[in-house]
CSV table of C-alpha atoms in Angstrom, one decimal:
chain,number,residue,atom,x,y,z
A,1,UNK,CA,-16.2,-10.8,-3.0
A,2,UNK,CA,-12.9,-12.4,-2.8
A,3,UNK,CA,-9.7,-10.4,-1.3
A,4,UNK,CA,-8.2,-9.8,-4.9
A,5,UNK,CA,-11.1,-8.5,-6.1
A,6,UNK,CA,-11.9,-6.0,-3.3
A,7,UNK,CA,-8.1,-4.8,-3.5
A,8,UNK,CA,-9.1,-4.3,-7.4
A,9,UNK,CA,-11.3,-2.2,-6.8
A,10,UNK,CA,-10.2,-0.8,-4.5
A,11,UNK,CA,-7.5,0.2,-7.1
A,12,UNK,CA,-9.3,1.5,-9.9
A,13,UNK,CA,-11.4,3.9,-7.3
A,14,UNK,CA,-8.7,5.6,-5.9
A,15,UNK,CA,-6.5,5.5,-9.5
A,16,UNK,CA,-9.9,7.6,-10.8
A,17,UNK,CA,-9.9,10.1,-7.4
A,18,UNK,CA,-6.1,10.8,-7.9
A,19,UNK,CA,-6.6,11.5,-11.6
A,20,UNK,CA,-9.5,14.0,-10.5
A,21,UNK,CA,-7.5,15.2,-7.4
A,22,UNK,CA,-4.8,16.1,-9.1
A,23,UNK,CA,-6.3,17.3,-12.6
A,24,UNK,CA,-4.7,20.7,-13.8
A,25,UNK,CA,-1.5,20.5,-11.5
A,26,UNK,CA,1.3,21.9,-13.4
A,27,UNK,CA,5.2,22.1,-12.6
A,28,UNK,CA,4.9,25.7,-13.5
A,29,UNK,CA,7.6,27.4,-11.4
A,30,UNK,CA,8.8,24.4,-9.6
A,31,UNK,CA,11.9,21.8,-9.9
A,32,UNK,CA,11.6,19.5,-12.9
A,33,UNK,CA,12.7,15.9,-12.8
A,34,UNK,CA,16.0,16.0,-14.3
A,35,UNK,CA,16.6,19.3,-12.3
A,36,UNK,CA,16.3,17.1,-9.2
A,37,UNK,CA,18.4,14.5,-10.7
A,38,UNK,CA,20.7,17.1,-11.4
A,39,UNK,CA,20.8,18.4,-7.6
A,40,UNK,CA,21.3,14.5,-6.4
A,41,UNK,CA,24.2,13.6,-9.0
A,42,UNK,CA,25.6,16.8,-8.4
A,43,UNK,CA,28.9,15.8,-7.7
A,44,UNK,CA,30.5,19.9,-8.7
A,45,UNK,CA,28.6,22.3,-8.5
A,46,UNK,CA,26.5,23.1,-11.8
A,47,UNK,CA,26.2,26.7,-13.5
A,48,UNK,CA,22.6,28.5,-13.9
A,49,UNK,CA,22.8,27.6,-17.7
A,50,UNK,CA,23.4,23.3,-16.4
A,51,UNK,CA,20.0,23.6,-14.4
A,52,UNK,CA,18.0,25.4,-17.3
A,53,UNK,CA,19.2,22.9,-19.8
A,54,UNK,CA,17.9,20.2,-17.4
A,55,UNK,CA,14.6,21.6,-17.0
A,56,UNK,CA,14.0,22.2,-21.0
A,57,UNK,CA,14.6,18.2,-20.6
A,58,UNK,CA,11.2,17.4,-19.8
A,59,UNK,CA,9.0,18.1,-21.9
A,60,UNK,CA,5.5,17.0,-21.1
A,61,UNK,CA,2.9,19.4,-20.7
A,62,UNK,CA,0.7,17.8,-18.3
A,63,UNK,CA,1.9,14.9,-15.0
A,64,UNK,CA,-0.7,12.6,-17.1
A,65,UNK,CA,1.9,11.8,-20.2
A,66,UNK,CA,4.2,10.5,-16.9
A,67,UNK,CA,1.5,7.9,-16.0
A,68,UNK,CA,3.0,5.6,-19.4
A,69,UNK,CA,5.9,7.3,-20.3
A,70,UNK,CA,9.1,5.0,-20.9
A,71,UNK,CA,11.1,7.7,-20.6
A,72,UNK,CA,10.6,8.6,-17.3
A,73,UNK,CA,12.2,6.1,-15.1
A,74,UNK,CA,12.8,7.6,-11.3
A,75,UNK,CA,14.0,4.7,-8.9
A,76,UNK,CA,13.4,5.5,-5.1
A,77,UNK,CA,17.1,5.3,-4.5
A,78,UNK,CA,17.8,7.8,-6.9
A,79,UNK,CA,16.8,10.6,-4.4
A,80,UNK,CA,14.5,12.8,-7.3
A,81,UNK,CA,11.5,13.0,-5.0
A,82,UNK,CA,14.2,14.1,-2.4
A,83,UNK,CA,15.1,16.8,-4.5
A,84,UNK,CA,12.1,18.3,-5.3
A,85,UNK,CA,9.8,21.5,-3.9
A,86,UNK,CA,6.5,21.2,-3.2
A,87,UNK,CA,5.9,22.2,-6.9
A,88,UNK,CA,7.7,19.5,-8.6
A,89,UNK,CA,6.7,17.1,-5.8
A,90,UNK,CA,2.7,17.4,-6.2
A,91,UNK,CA,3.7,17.3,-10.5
A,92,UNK,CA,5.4,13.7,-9.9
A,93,UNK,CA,3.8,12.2,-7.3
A,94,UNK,CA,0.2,11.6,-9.1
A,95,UNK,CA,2.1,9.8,-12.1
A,96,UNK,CA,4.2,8.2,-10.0
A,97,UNK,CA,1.6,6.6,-7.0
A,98,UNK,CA,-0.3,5.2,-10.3
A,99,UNK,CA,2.5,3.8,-11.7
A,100,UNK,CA,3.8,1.8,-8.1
A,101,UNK,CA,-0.5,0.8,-8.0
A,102,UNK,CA,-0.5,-0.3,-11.6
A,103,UNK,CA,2.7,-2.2,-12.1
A,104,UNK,CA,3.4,-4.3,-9.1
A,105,UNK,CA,7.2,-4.3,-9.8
A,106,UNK,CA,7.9,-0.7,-10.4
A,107,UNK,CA,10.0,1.1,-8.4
A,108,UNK,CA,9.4,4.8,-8.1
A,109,UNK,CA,8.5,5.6,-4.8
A,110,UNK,CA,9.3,4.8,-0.9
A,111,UNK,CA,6.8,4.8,2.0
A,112,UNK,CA,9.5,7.1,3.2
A,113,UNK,CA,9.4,9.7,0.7
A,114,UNK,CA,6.1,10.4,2.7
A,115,UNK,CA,7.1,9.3,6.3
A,116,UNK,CA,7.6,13.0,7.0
A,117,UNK,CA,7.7,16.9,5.5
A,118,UNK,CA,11.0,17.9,4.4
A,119,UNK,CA,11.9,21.7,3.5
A,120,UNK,CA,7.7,21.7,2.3
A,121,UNK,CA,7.8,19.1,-0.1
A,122,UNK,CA,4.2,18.7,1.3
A,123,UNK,CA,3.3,22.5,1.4
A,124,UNK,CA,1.1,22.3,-2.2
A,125,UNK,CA,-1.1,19.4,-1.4
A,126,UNK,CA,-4.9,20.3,-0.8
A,127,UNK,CA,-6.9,18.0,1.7
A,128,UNK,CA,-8.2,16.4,-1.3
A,129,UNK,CA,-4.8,15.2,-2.9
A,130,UNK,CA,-3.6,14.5,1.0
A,131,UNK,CA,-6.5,12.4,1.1
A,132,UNK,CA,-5.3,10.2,-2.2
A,133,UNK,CA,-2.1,9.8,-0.4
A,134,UNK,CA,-3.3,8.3,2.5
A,135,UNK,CA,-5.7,6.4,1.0
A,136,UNK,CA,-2.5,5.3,-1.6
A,137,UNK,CA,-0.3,4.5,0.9
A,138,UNK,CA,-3.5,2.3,3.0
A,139,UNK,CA,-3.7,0.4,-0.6
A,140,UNK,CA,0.0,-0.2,-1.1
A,141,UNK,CA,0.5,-1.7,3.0
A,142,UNK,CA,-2.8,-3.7,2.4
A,143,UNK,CA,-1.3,-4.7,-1.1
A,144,UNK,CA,2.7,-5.8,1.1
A,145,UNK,CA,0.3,-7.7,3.9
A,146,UNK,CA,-1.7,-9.4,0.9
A,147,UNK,CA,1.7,-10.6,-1.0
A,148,UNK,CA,3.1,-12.3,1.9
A,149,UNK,CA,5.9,-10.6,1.9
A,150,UNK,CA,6.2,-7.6,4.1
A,151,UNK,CA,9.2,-6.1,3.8
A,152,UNK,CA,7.8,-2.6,3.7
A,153,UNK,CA,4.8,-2.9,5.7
A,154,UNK,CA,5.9,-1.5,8.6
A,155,UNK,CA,7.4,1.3,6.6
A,156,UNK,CA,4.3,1.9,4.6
A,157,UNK,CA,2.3,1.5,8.1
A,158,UNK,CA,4.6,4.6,9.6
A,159,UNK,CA,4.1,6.9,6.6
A,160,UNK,CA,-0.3,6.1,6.6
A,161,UNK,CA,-0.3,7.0,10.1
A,162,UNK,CA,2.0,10.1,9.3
A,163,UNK,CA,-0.9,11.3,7.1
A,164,UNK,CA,-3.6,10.1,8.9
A,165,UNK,CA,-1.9,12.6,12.0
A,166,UNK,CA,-1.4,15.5,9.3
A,167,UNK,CA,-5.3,15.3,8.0
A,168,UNK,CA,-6.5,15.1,11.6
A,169,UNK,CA,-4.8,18.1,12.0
A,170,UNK,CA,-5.6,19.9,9.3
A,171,UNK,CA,-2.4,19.5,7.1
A,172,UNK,CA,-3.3,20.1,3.7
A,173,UNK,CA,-6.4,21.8,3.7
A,174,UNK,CA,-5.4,24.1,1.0
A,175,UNK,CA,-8.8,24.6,-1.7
């Protein structure tokens, strides 16, 4: 079996266990994309109705229309998974992991929106969905090392081991 077709594989397996993992996860009650965008362009401060509005923006009913939606566009820079809760952050981060596997120039997350848990962006995530993460971000440093390049290996290396730490300790063992 040759590298490329392992790393396939590879692929597809763990694009199937996040779609099971995170099947039924909702953004019921948590920060919407364009309310996070909202919180990181917030230059003035925005009124109650502002924040509402953004949330009506997005519309889809399940994270799985994000997966090939052209509308939804988040850029690591941008700061949105910065902004979310843990809510909003286990809503996005199924679309978007598929998304960076699927399309080798996409841009929509960092290794270090995972390096470490800030204000319980993490708190949601069962062991089963922390397991897709690690096993994401394993794929995506294997996937740097295989292209040569490496500029974010060492970054992606720092966030696996991050979750590899959290799952031996139990983080994320929510049912």
């Amino acid at each position: 079996m040759t590298v490329d077709n392992d790393m396939e594989k590879r692929k597809q397996a763990l694009i199937a266990e996040v779609y099971a993992a995170f099947e039924g996860v909702t953004r019921e009650g948590g920060i919407s994309w364009s309310q996070a965008m909202l919180h990181d362009h917030g230059v003035r401060p925005y009124t109650p109705r502002e924040y509402r509005e953004a949330g009506e923006r997005d519309r889809e009913k399940k994270w799985e229309e994000l997966v090939d939606s052209e509308k939804w566009k988040p850029r690591p820079s941008w700061g949105g998974f910065s902004f979310l809760d843990a809510i909003g952050f286990r809503y996005y981060v199924a679309p978007a992991m598929i998304r960076m596997m699927t399309d080798a120039d996409a841009e929509m997350l960092s290794p270090l929106d995972f390096e470490h848990e800030i204000l319980g962006r993490f708190a949601m995530l069962n062991g089963r969905q922390s397991r897709c993460i690690a096993t994401y971000l394993e794929w995506m440093l294997d996937r740097e090392l295989e292209s040569g390049s490496g500029l974010e290996a060492a970054l992606y290396e720092w966030a696996m081991l991050y979750w590899r730490l959290r799952l031996m300790l139990g983080g994320g063992e929510k049912s």
